[in-house]
Amino acid sequence: MNFSLPQPANRAHIWRALVRMLVTFIVLVAVAVRPVAAQSILRDAETEALFQDMMDPLLVAAGLQPGQVRVHLLGDRSINAFVAGSQDIYVFSGLIEAADSAEEVQGVLAHELGHVMGGHAIRVNEGAKAATGISLLSLLLGAAAVAAGAGDAGMGIMMAGQQAALGKFLAFSRVQESTADAAGAKYLSKAGISGRGSLAFFKKLQNLEFRYGVKQDDDQAYGRTHPMSGDRIQALREVYVVDPAWEKPADPAIEARFQRIKAKLSGYIADPERTLRKYPESNTSIPARYARAYAWHKSAYPEKALTEVEGLLASNPDDPYFLELEGQVLLESGRPKEAIPALRKAVTGSRSQPLIAATLGHALIATEDPANYPEAEEVLKTAVALDNQNPFAWYQLGIVYANKGDQPRAALASAERYSLEGGQASLALRNADMAMQGLPEGSPDWIRAQDISLVARAEVERERKRR
């Protein structure tokens, strides 16, 4: 008795396998092309200011202007960083936790700047296109073999083609990484920053690979998106140790600020018990007080948090970030009126830093005192003028306009807010159209509402077609 399936079923089985292989390849390439599709961005005035001060010497070394590339912090405890778009660098919170020094982070930023200057975020499509060409060709050849009755041979051709396609894409990725390593080393050298931190961080990555059993031999290199860590360390060491900046001491001011924001981040994202074990009360340093203040605040012990803040302010009464923290604790503990003096001083001391100004605007509104609304409107309009990418500031400004009875501008503020929040295109469209109905046609606000409406409408249409 013959237990083999009839030929049509054999062919159907092969075609199903073909489709599965193609889908698998597309998914693998998509993951490599877009390392992070959606992560929460953490906004903090002090952290963003430090990132920019760490980044600017590297930008100048690369022939760019200070501030031309922005660094964003993502709330993800993975040890990672990547470039998205053309001039935006994203650093994971886990990388800041893992780094022991500012120089280590600057080494990572220099590497990512190498990707920016090489246009790698855009050129990655070249690698995907070449790999897809190989993949499709193998599918066609395999399909021809299947149609001719050589099912096993056809499947072999397809599988070999998919493997070759993925290998070509990964090889393209490894070349980009090596190029970024070399460019990053050059930028560090021109900026007068030692490569010690860069090597130290690569060593951390290598130790993690050892811990998770990732082999370092050449036989394993084929399936990697990055060159082997050992090879990268060896190549970079040869460049760094002969560089004039190799023995240069780290910038003590940058290092002190880094230890502050690292402790602050730990207090914000880590479990409070873990933070308090890491930073016991016997440790009265600024980073330790910073971390404990956030841990106590998260644990709903505002008085203990404020005690730590008092210790911070005793060391520098005019530090805008200490004052911001005091205002934040008071505001989020239901004491907005008490928060206002510290936040006003913080705004002045930070030269109207928009994130701090938005918090002051929130405190003024939270008092529910109409006498505070004019000041709230002023500081919030300043905040969105300096940083229009803050949906919370737009939300607060919308409250002010609504309380004034200015519904068109309240709708416009809501449209701005929803346009910045992912997946809210329909709400952005609705509010933008509402704003246009009440605003003078052709005015700057009307034109802005029209812009939001056009973009949101296109996004709504795309979503409808996808469904």
XYZ file of C-alpha atoms in Angstrom:
467
model
C 0.000 0.000 0.000
C 1.252 3.472 -0.921
C 1.136 5.880 2.061
C 2.443 8.919 0.111
C 0.076 11.858 -0.407
C -1.317 12.495 -3.876
C 0.764 14.925 -5.978
C -1.619 17.931 -5.665
C -1.472 17.684 -1.864
C 2.324 17.438 -2.025
C 2.426 20.614 -4.049
C 0.033 22.396 -1.696
C 2.215 21.377 1.221
C 5.305 22.719 -0.544
C 3.607 26.000 -1.403
C 2.516 26.460 2.211
C 6.114 25.880 3.314
C 7.281 28.374 0.677
C 4.957 31.045 2.028
C 6.037 30.356 5.618
C 9.701 30.725 4.653
C 9.066 34.015 2.849
C 7.119 35.433 5.787
C 9.880 34.342 8.191
C 12.519 36.088 6.103
C 10.483 39.308 5.844
C 9.936 39.335 9.608
C 13.647 38.814 10.312
C 14.621 41.679 8.005
C 11.919 43.945 9.428
C 13.152 43.317 12.971
C 16.727 44.105 11.944
C 15.701 47.237 10.043
C 13.534 48.563 12.873
C 15.107 47.550 16.189
C 12.447 49.285 18.265
C 8.977 49.972 16.958
C 7.435 51.567 20.024
C 8.998 52.515 23.331
C 8.087 55.103 25.941
C 10.278 58.195 25.818
C 11.332 59.509 29.238
C 11.493 63.294 29.378
C 13.664 64.926 32.047
C 15.142 68.413 31.774
C 18.383 67.627 33.602
C 19.020 64.405 31.668
C 18.355 66.011 28.289
C 20.674 68.929 29.105
C 23.466 66.520 30.071
C 22.997 64.389 26.958
C 23.287 67.484 24.794
C 26.439 68.671 26.580
C 27.931 65.187 26.122
C 26.912 65.123 22.472
C 27.892 68.604 21.296
C 31.721 68.117 21.272
C 31.191 64.993 19.162
C 28.930 66.895 16.765
C 31.535 69.613 16.300
C 34.164 66.910 15.698
C 31.911 65.456 12.994
C 31.501 68.847 11.306
C 27.965 69.478 12.569
C 26.508 72.258 14.685
C 25.854 71.853 18.427
C 22.312 70.664 18.991
C 21.947 69.308 15.458
C 21.491 65.717 16.685
C 19.144 65.054 19.581
C 19.437 62.235 22.099
C 16.269 60.659 23.504
C 15.969 58.392 26.542
C 13.726 55.333 26.277
C 12.158 53.634 29.284
C 13.500 50.181 28.508
C 16.017 48.341 30.680
C 17.703 46.642 27.725
C 21.325 47.640 27.136
C 20.909 49.213 23.740
C 20.990 52.370 21.624
C 20.033 53.031 18.016
C 19.513 55.673 15.361
C 16.065 56.331 13.909
C 15.272 58.677 11.074
C 18.287 60.726 10.074
C 19.391 62.685 13.137
C 17.856 61.196 16.264
C 19.677 58.910 18.685
C 17.733 56.774 21.156
C 19.413 55.478 24.309
C 17.761 52.841 26.494
C 17.556 53.432 30.236
C 19.226 50.041 30.718
C 22.335 51.366 28.996
C 22.572 54.253 31.476
C 22.138 51.801 34.345
C 24.882 49.551 32.963
C 27.393 52.341 32.270
C 29.841 53.206 35.051
C 30.973 56.530 33.626
C 29.993 59.342 31.306
C 32.862 58.347 29.004
C 31.246 54.952 28.441
C 28.031 56.630 27.306
C 29.971 59.081 25.135
C 31.618 56.090 23.456
C 28.168 54.756 22.578
C 27.001 58.191 21.390
C 30.088 58.513 19.179
C 29.316 55.112 17.629
C 25.677 56.075 16.991
C 26.826 59.381 15.502
C 28.857 57.265 13.087
C 25.564 55.711 11.973
C 24.035 59.179 11.581
C 26.914 60.518 9.491
C 26.941 57.352 7.379
C 23.212 57.644 6.695
C 22.828 54.066 7.879
C 19.223 54.445 9.042
C 18.318 55.366 5.460
C 20.768 53.095 3.628
C 19.625 50.010 5.546
C 16.947 49.671 2.861
C 19.745 48.990 0.363
C 20.743 45.891 2.295
C 17.147 44.772 2.608
C 16.570 45.319 -1.128
C 19.600 43.236 -2.127
C 18.631 40.457 0.272
C 15.036 40.468 -0.935
C 16.250 40.146 -4.523
C 18.122 36.956 -3.634
C 15.126 35.685 -1.686
C 12.624 36.237 -4.497
C 14.952 34.712 -7.090
C 15.330 31.555 -4.985
C 11.559 31.330 -4.586
C 11.053 31.567 -8.345
C 13.704 28.928 -9.060
C 12.320 26.676 -6.343
C 8.790 27.116 -7.629
C 9.947 26.155 -11.132
C 11.540 22.993 -9.761
C 8.367 22.126 -7.832
C 6.253 22.677 -10.943
C 8.551 20.312 -12.848
C 7.911 17.627 -10.240
C 11.208 17.956 -8.330
C 9.637 18.870 -4.981
C 12.629 18.057 -2.786
C 15.042 19.887 -5.063
C 12.717 22.901 -5.176
C 12.505 23.048 -1.398
C 16.291 22.817 -1.200
C 16.694 25.733 -3.599
C 14.234 27.821 -1.599
C 15.842 27.097 1.749
C 19.327 27.817 0.429
C 18.087 31.059 -1.095
C 16.463 32.270 2.108
C 19.652 31.462 4.039
C 21.769 33.328 1.498
C 19.431 36.322 1.545
C 19.466 36.612 5.320
C 23.226 36.139 5.338
C 23.685 38.974 2.855
C 21.528 41.304 4.935
C 23.391 40.447 8.141
C 26.735 40.947 6.405
C 25.525 44.385 5.279
C 24.602 45.168 8.901
C 28.020 44.045 10.189
C 29.786 46.326 7.704
C 27.698 49.272 8.906
C 28.584 48.505 12.525
C 32.316 48.332 11.774
C 32.106 51.605 9.862
C 30.314 53.265 12.798
C 32.982 51.948 15.200
C 35.744 53.568 13.146
C 33.840 56.839 12.751
C 33.042 56.971 16.460
C 36.718 56.542 17.343
C 37.580 59.439 15.043
C 34.981 61.728 16.622
C 36.140 60.899 20.150
C 39.730 61.696 19.152
C 38.846 65.037 17.539
C 36.741 65.952 20.575
C 39.643 65.161 22.890
C 37.698 62.427 24.705
C 39.518 59.252 25.712
C 38.468 55.960 24.161
C 38.794 54.246 27.569
C 35.052 54.436 28.093
C 34.280 53.039 24.661
C 36.504 50.015 25.250
C 35.121 49.517 28.751
C 31.567 49.424 27.443
C 32.411 46.993 24.648
C 34.016 44.803 27.303
C 30.744 44.883 29.251
C 28.902 43.711 26.139
C 31.415 40.920 25.623
C 31.011 39.783 29.235
C 27.239 39.659 28.725
C 27.747 37.529 25.629
C 29.925 35.154 27.630
C 27.281 35.019 30.362
C 24.553 34.082 27.889
C 26.710 31.586 26.027
C 27.172 33.552 22.807
C 30.169 32.022 21.071
C 32.917 34.342 19.856
C 34.476 32.140 17.160
C 34.376 32.899 13.443
C 31.924 30.059 12.732
C 29.238 32.008 14.610
C 29.856 35.336 12.864
C 27.597 34.490 9.878
C 24.351 34.805 11.832
C 25.182 38.051 13.669
C 24.020 41.621 12.987
C 27.181 42.976 14.680
C 30.835 41.981 14.397
C 32.166 39.815 17.214
C 32.830 41.883 20.344
C 36.356 40.522 20.700
C 37.258 41.648 17.185
C 35.746 45.091 17.782
C 37.676 45.537 21.031
C 40.945 44.518 19.406
C 40.455 46.822 16.409
C 39.463 49.808 18.541
C 42.228 49.291 21.110
C 44.829 49.667 18.365
C 43.308 53.044 17.499
C 42.653 54.337 21.000
C 45.926 53.544 22.787
C 47.981 55.632 20.337
C 45.543 58.544 20.418
C 46.724 61.707 22.262
C 43.451 61.727 24.226
C 43.960 58.191 25.609
C 45.467 59.367 28.909
C 43.372 62.522 29.151
C 41.336 62.659 32.397
C 37.574 62.632 32.142
C 35.708 65.925 32.498
C 34.910 66.015 36.252
C 31.840 68.232 35.824
C 30.300 65.956 33.174
C 31.110 62.889 35.280
C 29.493 64.384 38.398
C 26.369 65.273 36.427
C 26.246 61.774 34.940
C 26.340 60.148 38.384
C 23.444 62.417 39.389
C 21.205 61.497 36.490
C 22.118 57.815 36.764
C 21.019 57.761 40.410
C 17.961 59.836 39.575
C 16.984 57.408 36.815
C 17.514 54.441 39.120
C 15.250 56.000 41.737
C 12.616 56.681 39.097
C 12.446 53.322 37.325
C 13.725 50.752 39.835
C 11.731 49.099 42.602
C 11.962 51.419 45.662
C 13.242 48.647 47.925
C 16.063 47.939 45.515
C 16.928 51.643 45.324
C 17.013 51.993 49.102
C 19.303 48.977 49.404
C 21.640 50.367 46.776
C 21.606 53.868 48.284
C 21.270 53.421 52.082
C 20.576 56.446 54.271
C 24.149 56.300 55.561
C 25.161 57.525 52.085
C 24.608 61.290 52.096
C 26.101 62.005 48.655
C 24.080 63.977 46.123
C 23.419 60.963 43.850
C 22.267 58.877 46.833
C 19.894 61.585 48.073
C 18.556 61.996 44.557
C 17.818 58.287 44.227
C 16.202 58.026 47.661
C 14.030 61.094 47.053
C 12.468 59.389 44.035
C 12.198 56.049 45.845
C 10.364 57.612 48.793
C 8.158 59.633 46.450
C 7.207 56.504 44.499
C 6.454 54.737 47.789
C 4.027 57.522 48.803
C 6.223 58.885 51.589
C 6.333 62.553 50.546
C 7.790 63.834 53.819
C 10.726 61.438 53.574
C 11.205 62.476 49.940
C 11.160 66.144 50.944
C 13.729 65.463 53.669
C 16.092 64.177 50.981
C 15.326 67.221 48.839
C 16.178 69.477 51.767
C 19.549 67.757 51.943
C 20.074 68.402 48.238
C 19.089 72.066 48.520
C 21.411 72.504 51.493
C 24.305 71.783 49.110
C 22.999 74.186 46.434
C 19.868 76.226 47.200
C 19.636 77.577 43.647
C 20.000 74.336 41.721
C 16.986 74.394 39.339
C 16.721 70.607 39.201
C 16.630 70.235 42.985
C 13.951 72.940 43.072
C 12.065 71.170 40.289
C 12.090 67.961 42.332
C 10.801 69.783 45.414
C 7.956 71.259 43.379
C 7.182 67.912 41.772
C 6.923 66.094 45.100
C 4.668 68.792 46.554
C 2.488 68.986 43.443
C 2.033 65.238 43.114
C 1.298 64.992 46.844
C -1.712 67.257 46.437
C -0.028 70.495 47.565
C 0.139 72.550 44.337
C 0.056 75.951 46.064
C 3.156 75.050 48.100
C 4.882 73.781 44.947
C 4.623 77.074 43.054
C 7.465 79.068 44.728
C 10.030 76.307 44.149
C 8.882 75.786 40.569
C 8.950 79.512 39.806
C 12.516 79.661 41.046
C 13.389 76.556 39.037
C 11.972 78.079 35.835
C 13.972 81.263 36.382
C 17.158 79.367 37.250
C 16.856 77.131 34.175
C 16.081 80.056 31.834
C 12.515 78.887 31.224
C 13.399 75.263 30.517
C 10.169 74.059 28.834
C 9.665 70.836 30.794
C 10.017 72.678 34.101
C 7.799 75.513 32.843
C 5.118 72.968 31.934
C 5.228 71.601 35.495
C 4.810 75.131 36.871
C 1.848 75.650 34.563
C 0.330 72.417 35.856
C 0.777 73.525 39.486
C -0.832 76.896 38.804
C -3.859 75.221 37.190
C -4.065 72.580 39.935
C -4.676 75.299 42.561
C -8.051 75.835 40.836
C -7.598 79.534 41.527
C -8.641 81.595 38.468
C -6.183 84.296 39.555
C -3.336 81.896 38.651
C -4.585 81.167 35.126
C -3.004 84.179 33.364
C 0.440 83.167 34.683
C -0.269 79.548 33.724
C -1.127 80.618 30.183
C 2.071 82.668 29.924
C 4.423 79.917 31.120
C 2.680 77.195 29.103
C 2.786 79.237 25.897
C 6.493 79.751 26.505
C 6.920 76.018 27.133
C 5.269 74.928 23.865
C 7.063 77.662 21.927
C 10.423 76.268 23.088
C 9.393 72.598 22.871
C 6.236 71.828 20.918
C 6.743 68.051 21.299
C 5.304 67.895 24.824
C 1.693 66.633 24.734
C 1.226 67.236 28.471
C 2.029 70.950 28.073
C -0.503 71.197 25.244
C -3.076 69.443 27.412
C -2.563 71.951 30.224
C -2.701 74.879 27.818
C -5.988 73.530 26.484
C -7.405 73.629 30.018
C -6.439 77.301 30.312
C -8.086 78.185 26.994
C -11.237 76.243 27.899
C -11.508 78.107 31.201
C -11.191 81.392 29.310
C -14.027 80.329 27.014
C -11.668 80.239 24.008
C -12.966 76.946 22.638
C -11.276 77.157 19.192
C -7.814 77.456 20.748
C -8.684 74.826 23.346
C -9.540 72.516 20.427
C -6.283 73.441 18.674
C -4.276 72.645 21.812
C -6.061 69.274 22.012
C -5.293 68.647 18.343
C -1.609 69.356 19.019
C -1.693 66.964 21.957
C -3.362 64.111 20.081
C -1.114 64.551 17.047
C 1.860 63.834 19.323
C 0.307 60.792 20.968
C 0.495 57.639 18.888
C -2.758 56.124 17.650
C -4.854 59.253 18.232
C -5.171 60.475 14.633
C -8.986 60.484 14.678
C -9.067 62.670 17.804
C -6.432 64.989 16.325
C -8.536 65.306 13.157
C -11.761 65.987 15.033
C -10.214 68.703 17.212
C -8.299 70.316 14.354
C -11.487 70.595 12.266
C -13.340 72.015 15.281
C -10.586 74.607 15.771
C -10.712 75.662 12.100
C -14.441 76.370 12.384
C -13.879 78.954 15.129
C -10.548 80.523 14.155
C -10.134 83.390 11.667
C -9.449 81.790 8.277
C -5.857 82.316 7.165
C -4.602 83.217 10.654
C -1.454 81.410 11.936
C -3.551 79.293 14.321
C -6.019 78.400 11.542
C -3.164 77.372 9.230
C -1.656 75.222 12.003
C -5.018 73.547 12.586
C -5.285 72.901 8.851
C -1.822 71.293 8.805
C -2.761 68.959 11.655
C -6.062 68.140 9.947
C -4.387 67.189 6.664
C -1.807 64.947 8.337
C -4.345 63.341 10.653
C -6.837 62.733 7.830
C -4.161 60.957 5.796
C -3.289 58.781 8.807
C -6.965 57.922 9.398
C -7.291 56.903 5.730
C -4.196 54.695 5.967
C -5.598 53.014 9.069
C -8.919 52.435 7.323
C -7.209 50.793 4.344
C -5.095 48.575 6.595
C -8.240 47.234 8.191
